[in-house]
Coordinates of C-alpha atoms in Angstrom, one line a residue:
X23 CA 212.6 327.8 60.8
X24 CA 214.0 324.3 61.1
X25 CA 217.6 323.1 61.7
X26 CA 219.6 321.5 59.0
X27 CA 220.9 318.8 61.4
X28 CA 218.7 316.0 62.8
X29 CA 217.4 316.7 66.2
X30 CA 218.5 314.3 68.9
X31 CA 214.9 313.5 69.8
X32 CA 214.8 311.1 72.8
X33 CA 212.6 308.1 72.3
X34 CA 210.7 306.8 75.3
X35 CA 212.0 303.4 76.3
X36 CA 209.2 300.9 76.5
X37 CA 208.9 297.2 76.2
X38 CA 208.0 296.2 72.6
X39 CA 204.3 295.6 72.4
X40 CA 201.9 294.4 69.8
X41 CA 199.8 297.0 68.2
X42 CA 196.7 296.3 66.1
X43 CA 197.7 296.8 62.5
X44 CA 194.2 297.9 61.4
X45 CA 191.1 299.3 62.8
X46 CA 189.3 297.0 65.2
X47 CA 186.2 295.2 64.1
X48 CA 183.1 297.1 65.1
X49 CA 181.9 294.4 67.4
X50 CA 183.9 291.8 69.3
X51 CA 183.1 288.1 68.5
X52 CA 181.3 286.3 71.3
X53 CA 183.7 284.2 73.2
X54 CA 182.8 280.5 73.0
X55 CA 183.0 278.8 76.4
X56 CA 185.7 276.2 76.8
X57 CA 184.0 272.8 75.9
X58 CA 184.0 270.1 78.5
X59 CA 184.1 266.3 77.8
X60 CA 181.2 264.1 78.7
X61 CA 180.5 263.5 82.4
X62 CA 182.6 260.7 83.8
X63 CA 185.5 261.2 81.4
X64 CA 188.8 260.7 83.3
X65 CA 191.1 263.7 83.6
X66 CA 193.8 264.2 80.9
X67 CA 196.6 262.9 83.1
X68 CA 194.8 259.6 83.6
X69 CA 193.9 259.3 79.9
X70 CA 197.6 259.9 79.1
X71 CA 198.6 257.2 81.5
X72 CA 196.3 254.7 79.7
X73 CA 197.7 255.8 76.3
X74 CA 201.3 255.4 77.6
X75 CA 200.5 251.9 78.6
X76 CA 198.9 251.0 75.3
X77 CA 201.8 252.4 73.3
X78 CA 204.6 251.2 75.6
X79 CA 205.8 248.6 73.2
X80 CA 205.9 251.1 70.3
X81 CA 207.8 253.6 72.5
X82 CA 210.3 250.9 73.4
X83 CA 211.2 250.1 69.8
X84 CA 211.3 253.8 68.9
X85 CA 213.7 254.5 71.7
X86 CA 215.8 251.5 70.8
X87 CA 216.2 252.9 67.3
X88 CA 217.0 256.3 68.7
X89 CA 219.7 255.0 71.0
X90 CA 221.2 252.2 68.9
X91 CA 221.2 253.4 65.3
X92 CA 223.5 256.3 64.4
X93 CA 222.3 259.1 62.1
X94 CA 222.4 258.1 58.5
X95 CA 222.1 254.4 59.3
X96 CA 219.7 252.4 57.1
X97 CA 216.9 252.2 59.6
X98 CA 214.2 251.7 57.0
X99 CA 214.0 249.9 53.7
X100 CA 214.1 251.8 50.5
X101 CA 210.3 251.8 50.0
X102 CA 209.6 255.3 51.1
X103 CA 207.2 254.0 53.7
X104 CA 209.6 253.5 56.7
X105 CA 209.4 249.7 56.7
X106 CA 212.2 248.3 58.8
X107 CA 215.0 246.6 56.9
X108 CA 215.5 242.9 57.6
X109 CA 218.8 243.4 59.2
X110 CA 217.5 246.2 61.5
X111 CA 214.4 244.2 62.5
X112 CA 216.5 241.1 63.4
X113 CA 218.9 243.2 65.4
X114 CA 216.1 244.9 67.3
X115 CA 214.5 241.5 68.0
X116 CA 217.7 240.2 69.4
X117 CA 218.3 243.2 71.6
X118 CA 214.8 243.5 72.9
X119 CA 214.0 239.8 73.3
X120 CA 211.1 239.9 70.8
X121 CA 210.3 238.2 67.6
X122 CA 210.8 239.9 64.3
X123 CA 207.1 240.0 63.7
X124 CA 206.6 241.8 67.1
X125 CA 209.3 244.3 66.3
X126 CA 207.7 245.1 62.9
X127 CA 204.3 245.5 64.4
X128 CA 205.5 247.8 67.2
X129 CA 207.6 249.8 64.6
X130 CA 204.5 250.3 62.5
X131 CA 202.5 251.5 65.5
X132 CA 205.3 253.9 66.4
X133 CA 205.1 255.4 62.8
X134 CA 201.4 255.8 62.9
X135 CA 201.5 257.4 66.4
X136 CA 204.1 259.9 65.3
X137 CA 206.8 258.5 67.5
X138 CA 208.9 258.0 64.4
X139 CA 209.0 260.3 61.4
X140 CA 209.9 258.9 58.0
X141 CA 211.9 261.0 55.5
X142 CA 212.4 259.1 52.3
X143 CA 214.4 256.0 53.1
X144 CA 215.4 256.9 56.6
X145 CA 213.5 257.4 59.9
X146 CA 214.2 259.6 62.9
X147 CA 212.6 260.2 66.3
X148 CA 209.5 262.4 66.2
X149 CA 208.7 265.3 68.5
X150 CA 206.2 263.1 70.4
X151 CA 209.0 260.7 71.4
X152 CA 211.0 263.6 72.8
X153 CA 208.1 264.9 74.8
X154 CA 206.7 261.5 75.8
X155 CA 207.5 261.5 79.5
X156 CA 206.8 265.1 80.2
X157 CA 203.9 266.2 77.9
X158 CA 200.5 264.5 78.4
X159 CA 199.2 266.4 75.4
X160 CA 201.8 264.9 73.1
X161 CA 200.9 261.5 74.3
X162 CA 197.2 262.0 73.7
X163 CA 197.8 263.4 70.3
X164 CA 199.9 260.4 69.4
X165 CA 197.1 258.1 70.6
X166 CA 194.5 260.0 68.6
X167 CA 196.7 259.7 65.5
X168 CA 196.8 255.9 66.0
X169 CA 193.1 255.9 66.6
X170 CA 192.6 257.6 63.2
X171 CA 194.7 254.9 61.6
X172 CA 192.9 251.9 63.1
X173 CA 192.2 250.4 59.6
X174 CA 196.0 250.3 59.0
X175 CA 196.8 248.8 62.3
X176 CA 194.3 246.0 61.6
X177 CA 194.1 245.6 57.8
X178 CA 191.0 244.1 56.3
X179 CA 191.2 240.5 55.2
X180 CA 191.8 239.9 51.4
X181 CA 188.4 238.2 51.2
X182 CA 186.6 241.6 51.7
X183 CA 186.1 243.8 48.7
X184 CA 188.0 247.0 48.7
X185 CA 184.9 249.1 47.9
X186 CA 183.0 247.6 50.7
X187 CA 185.9 248.1 53.1
X188 CA 186.0 251.8 52.2
X189 CA 182.3 252.1 52.9
X190 CA 182.7 250.5 56.3
X191 CA 185.6 252.8 57.2
X192 CA 183.5 255.8 56.2
X193 CA 180.6 254.5 58.3
X194 CA 182.6 253.9 61.5
X195 CA 182.4 257.4 62.9
X196 CA 178.6 257.2 63.1
X197 CA 178.9 253.8 64.9
X198 CA 181.4 255.4 67.4
X199 CA 179.1 258.3 68.0
X200 CA 176.2 255.9 68.7
X201 CA 178.4 253.9 71.1
X202 CA 179.3 257.1 73.0
X203 CA 175.7 258.2 73.1
X204 CA 174.6 254.9 74.6
X205 CA 177.5 254.8 77.1
X206 CA 176.8 251.1 77.7
X207 CA 177.5 247.8 75.9
X208 CA 175.7 247.7 72.6
X209 CA 174.8 244.4 70.9
X210 CA 176.6 243.8 67.6
X211 CA 173.2 243.2 66.0
X212 CA 172.2 246.8 66.7
X213 CA 175.4 248.1 65.3
X214 CA 174.9 245.9 62.2
X215 CA 171.5 247.6 61.6
X216 CA 173.1 251.0 61.9
X217 CA 176.0 250.0 59.6
X218 CA 173.4 248.8 57.0
X219 CA 171.6 252.1 57.2
X220 CA 174.8 254.2 56.9
X221 CA 176.1 252.2 53.9
X222 CA 172.8 252.6 52.2
X223 CA 172.9 256.3 52.7
X224 CA 176.5 256.5 51.3
X225 CA 175.5 254.6 48.2
X226 CA 172.5 256.8 47.7
X227 CA 174.6 260.0 48.0
X228 CA 177.0 258.7 45.4
X229 CA 174.3 257.6 43.0
X230 CA 174.5 259.6 39.8
X231 CA 172.1 259.2 36.8
X232 CA 174.0 259.9 33.6
X233 CA 172.3 262.0 30.8
X234 CA 170.8 260.1 27.9
X235 CA 169.7 256.5 27.3
X236 CA 171.7 254.0 29.3
X237 CA 171.7 250.2 29.4
X238 CA 169.8 248.5 32.1
X239 CA 172.0 248.8 35.3
X240 CA 173.3 245.6 36.8
X241 CA 172.7 245.6 40.5
X242 CA 176.0 245.4 42.5
X243 CA 176.8 242.2 44.3
X244 CA 176.2 242.9 48.0
X245 CA 179.0 242.2 50.4
X246 CA 177.8 240.7 53.7
X247 CA 178.1 243.4 56.3
X248 CA 178.6 241.2 59.3
X249 CA 182.3 240.3 58.4
X250 CA 182.9 244.1 57.8
X251 CA 181.5 245.0 61.2
X252 CA 183.5 242.3 62.9
X253 CA 186.6 243.5 61.2
X254 CA 186.0 247.1 62.1
X255 CA 185.2 246.4 65.8
X256 CA 188.3 244.2 66.1
X257 CA 190.4 246.9 64.5
X258 CA 189.1 249.5 66.9
X259 CA 189.7 247.2 69.8
X260 CA 193.3 246.6 68.6
X261 CA 194.1 250.3 69.2
X262 CA 192.2 250.4 72.6
X263 CA 189.2 252.5 71.5
X264 CA 186.7 249.9 72.5
X265 CA 186.2 246.4 73.9
X266 CA 184.5 243.7 71.8
X267 CA 183.4 240.5 73.5
X268 CA 180.3 238.3 73.9
X269 CA 178.7 240.0 70.9
X270 CA 178.8 243.4 72.5
X271 CA 180.9 246.5 72.0
X272 CA 181.7 249.2 74.6
X273 CA 183.8 252.3 74.2
X274 CA 186.8 252.6 76.5
X275 CA 187.3 255.9 78.4
X276 CA 190.1 256.7 76.0
X277 CA 187.9 255.8 73.0
X278 CA 185.0 257.9 74.4
X279 CA 187.2 260.9 74.9
X280 CA 188.7 260.5 71.4
X281 CA 185.2 260.5 69.8
X282 CA 184.3 263.6 71.8
X283 CA 187.5 265.3 70.5
X284 CA 186.5 264.5 66.9
X285 CA 183.0 265.8 67.4
X286 CA 184.3 269.0 69.1
X287 CA 186.7 269.6 66.2
X288 CA 183.7 269.4 63.8
X289 CA 181.8 271.9 65.9
X290 CA 184.8 274.2 66.1
X291 CA 185.2 274.0 62.3
X292 CA 181.5 274.7 61.8
X293 CA 181.7 277.8 63.9
X294 CA 184.3 279.6 61.9
X295 CA 183.6 283.3 62.7
X296 CA 184.9 284.7 59.4
X297 CA 184.4 281.7 57.1
X298 CA 188.0 281.1 56.1
X299 CA 188.1 277.4 56.7
X300 CA 188.4 276.4 53.0
X301 CA 191.0 279.1 52.2
X302 CA 194.7 278.7 51.8
X303 CA 196.9 279.7 54.7
X304 CA 197.7 283.1 53.2
X305 CA 194.1 283.9 52.4
X306 CA 193.0 282.8 55.9
X307 CA 195.6 285.0 57.5
X308 CA 194.6 288.0 55.4
X309 CA 191.0 287.4 56.5
X310 CA 192.1 287.5 60.1
X311 CA 194.0 290.7 59.8
X312 CA 191.1 292.9 60.9
X313 CA 189.7 290.6 63.6
X314 CA 190.2 291.2 67.3
X315 CA 192.7 288.8 68.9
X316 CA 190.1 286.4 70.4
X317 CA 188.1 286.2 67.1
X318 CA 191.4 285.6 65.2
X319 CA 192.4 282.8 67.5
X320 CA 189.0 281.2 67.1
X321 CA 189.4 281.4 63.3
X322 CA 192.9 279.8 63.6
X323 CA 191.5 277.0 65.6
X324 CA 188.7 276.4 63.1
X325 CA 191.1 276.4 60.2
X326 CA 193.5 274.0 62.0
X327 CA 190.7 271.7 63.0
X328 CA 189.9 271.1 59.3
X329 CA 193.5 270.1 58.4
X330 CA 196.2 267.6 59.2
X331 CA 198.4 269.4 61.7
X332 CA 201.7 268.8 59.8
X333 CA 200.2 270.1 56.5
X334 CA 198.8 273.2 58.4
X335 CA 202.2 274.0 59.9
X336 CA 203.9 273.8 56.6
X337 CA 201.4 276.1 54.9
X338 CA 201.6 278.6 57.7
X339 CA 205.4 278.8 57.5
X340 CA 205.3 279.0 53.7
X341 CA 203.0 282.0 54.1
X342 CA 205.4 283.5 56.6
X343 CA 208.2 283.3 54.1
X344 CA 206.4 285.5 51.6
X345 CA 206.9 289.2 51.0
X346 CA 204.0 290.4 53.2
X347 CA 205.4 291.3 56.6
X348 CA 201.9 291.3 58.1
X349 CA 201.4 287.6 57.2
X350 CA 204.7 286.8 59.1
X351 CA 203.4 288.0 62.4
X352 CA 199.9 286.5 61.9
X353 CA 201.4 283.1 60.8
X354 CA 203.3 282.8 64.1
X355 CA 200.2 283.9 66.0
X356 CA 198.4 280.9 64.4
X357 CA 201.4 278.7 65.2
X358 CA 200.9 279.6 68.9
X359 CA 197.5 278.1 68.6
X360 CA 199.1 274.9 67.2
X361 CA 201.4 274.6 70.2
X362 CA 203.8 271.7 70.7
X363 CA 203.4 270.0 67.3
X364 CA 204.9 273.1 65.7
X365 CA 208.1 273.2 67.8
X366 CA 210.4 271.2 65.5
X367 CA 209.5 273.2 62.4
X368 CA 209.7 276.5 64.3
X369 CA 213.2 275.6 65.4
X370 CA 214.2 274.9 61.8
X371 CA 212.6 278.2 60.8
X372 CA 214.9 280.0 63.3
X373 CA 217.7 279.3 60.8
X374 CA 216.0 281.5 58.2
X375 CA 217.1 285.2 58.8
X376 CA 213.7 286.5 57.8
X377 CA 211.8 284.3 60.3
X378 CA 214.4 284.1 63.1
X379 CA 213.1 286.9 65.4
X380 CA 209.6 285.5 65.2
X381 CA 210.7 282.0 65.7
X382 CA 212.9 282.9 68.7
X383 CA 210.0 284.7 70.4
X384 CA 207.7 281.8 69.7
X385 CA 210.1 279.3 71.2
X386 CA 210.7 281.5 74.3
X387 CA 207.0 281.7 74.9
X388 CA 206.6 278.0 74.4
X389 CA 209.4 277.3 76.9
X390 CA 207.6 279.4 79.5
X391 CA 209.4 282.8 79.4
X392 CA 207.7 285.7 81.0
X393 CA 205.6 287.5 78.3
X394 CA 206.9 290.8 79.6
X395 CA 210.5 289.8 79.1
X396 CA 210.2 287.5 76.1
X397 CA 211.9 290.1 73.8
X398 CA 215.1 289.8 75.7
X399 CA 215.9 286.6 73.8
X400 CA 216.6 288.7 70.7
X401 CA 219.9 290.3 70.0
X402 CA 219.9 294.1 69.3
X403 CA 220.3 293.3 65.5
X404 CA 217.4 290.8 65.6
X405 CA 215.2 293.3 67.5
X406 CA 216.0 296.0 65.0
X407 CA 215.2 293.7 62.1
X408 CA 211.9 292.8 63.7
X409 CA 211.2 296.5 64.3
X410 CA 211.7 297.2 60.5
X411 CA 209.6 294.2 59.5
X412 CA 206.7 295.2 61.8
X413 CA 207.0 298.8 60.5
X414 CA 206.7 297.4 57.0
X415 CA 203.5 295.6 58.0
X416 CA 202.1 298.9 59.5
X417 CA 203.1 300.9 56.4
X418 CA 201.3 298.4 54.1
X419 CA 198.2 297.8 56.2
X420 CA 198.0 300.3 59.0
X421 CA 197.6 304.0 59.4
X422 CA 200.1 306.9 59.6
X423 CA 199.7 307.6 63.3
X424 CA 200.2 304.0 64.1
X425 CA 203.6 304.0 62.3
X426 CA 204.6 307.1 64.3
X427 CA 203.7 305.4 67.5
X428 CA 205.7 302.4 66.4
X429 CA 208.8 304.5 67.1
X430 CA 208.2 303.9 70.8
X431 CA 208.9 300.2 70.5
X432 CA 212.4 300.7 69.1
X433 CA 215.3 299.6 71.4
X434 CA 217.4 302.6 70.3
X435 CA 217.2 305.6 72.6
X436 CA 217.4 308.3 69.8
X437 CA 216.2 308.6 66.2
X438 CA 219.7 309.0 64.7
X439 CA 220.8 305.8 66.5
X440 CA 217.7 304.0 65.2
X441 CA 218.4 305.1 61.7
X442 CA 222.0 304.0 61.8
X443 CA 221.1 300.5 63.1
X444 CA 218.1 300.1 60.8
X445 CA 220.5 300.8 57.8
X446 CA 223.0 298.3 59.2
X447 CA 220.6 295.3 59.5
X448 CA 219.9 295.3 55.8
X449 CA 216.2 294.6 55.8
X450 CA 214.9 294.5 52.2
X451 CA 212.1 296.9 53.1
X452 CA 214.3 299.5 54.8
X453 CA 213.9 302.2 52.1
X454 CA 210.1 301.9 52.0
X455 CA 209.8 302.0 55.8
X456 CA 211.9 305.1 56.1
X457 CA 210.0 306.9 53.3
X458 CA 206.7 306.0 54.9
X459 CA 207.9 307.1 58.4
X460 CA 209.2 310.4 56.9
X461 CA 205.8 311.0 55.3
X462 CA 203.9 310.2 58.5
X463 CA 206.0 312.0 61.1
X464 CA 204.8 315.5 62.1
X465 CA 208.2 316.8 63.0
X466 CA 209.6 318.4 59.8
X467 CA 213.3 318.2 60.9
X468 CA 213.0 314.5 61.9
X469 CA 211.1 313.7 58.7
X470 CA 213.8 315.4 56.6
X471 CA 216.5 313.4 58.4
X472 CA 214.6 310.2 57.8
X473 CA 214.1 311.0 54.1
X474 CA 217.8 311.7 53.7
X475 CA 218.6 308.3 55.3
X476 CA 216.2 306.6 52.9
X477 CA 217.8 308.3 49.9
X478 CA 221.3 307.2 51.1
X479 CA 220.2 303.6 51.6
X480 CA 218.6 303.7 48.1
X481 CA 221.7 305.1 46.5
X482 CA 224.2 303.1 48.6
X483 CA 225.7 306.3 50.1
X484 CA 227.3 306.7 53.5

């Protein structure tokens, strides 16, 4: 015989802990050892010092804009590209003792390195500028972004055909890999032969024979490759990736490290454990739901390596804003793999009530909080909202016993207190969570009380 009043069942107070939302994979993925850069590569701190020196002028202009121009000022011209307005360029030149041409060049470098972010017709300091003095990783990421944009830093002369320039840009990674393999000065003549081979391969790969009779093809006019090679090597030298003098090219330590980073990204992407690289963020996260934590992190790294980091962050947060609570938790796990570049967007996500608890936990971990105490950054209401959201994920994708065990992570000491506060936070899945919990719990009296609460929430009763 059961009581008609809910029992004051005491809940064991434990720190919130992450539970697997589904059965573990039958076999753990093999952990890939941490890759090491080529022998002789300077440590990251030394590489970051070199990058800081190379980007010092761009940092100076970006900080001048941050300190001198008030929010909403017309920092950039109305071209949507972040070009400095004439008045701002002249003012910067006068204040910094530079020419207008130098200011514009340094400003363009700052944009390409992510020191300045352009939003429509205005520009604002990027996260890398904020972290420049304290975060070597931010500095190296900024330099790699500039390295990727070498052809914009040093535009091709108008005398070179656009199609030939595009082929040269596509062939440059192979030239850089060869330079790294040689690890010594390489004659330009040898690089010219390699460029010729690669351009020929690219043209062969693009060759398509249309169906049916066709007129006799006219052979394309060949563009001399030597001017293209000279332009490419000078462009890479302009960003500090190599030295080019006396007819020889040599990778700098920073350039060699960047080439290794690019090759490592390709290897990581090729070793996707679950094959979700080409999927959207939501499909990738769903594919990771049943993976063990290490395997899921490897999948996140592979997916991120195949995308621009800004686009990837946006896709993950869009996935987190959907109706599936499981994807919210997984999206923020993937954002933990992203690290520092995600900080500004995660801070903005903290303003969204549905994402706020996840964002606050992410930020606390990012700022070095003890993992055992990280949940203390949440208010009681936020912790309760997170409890309901996690319970919704368990109800949708987990098993009944797991939902019952989820009670242990509640901050409330009793079931009636939990029910009262769950109703108060107004989570949109409250009814479904209470119904699922009532169906799963083995205590008939407690299950009845939970069902009554679900009915009252559904009907709007007291």
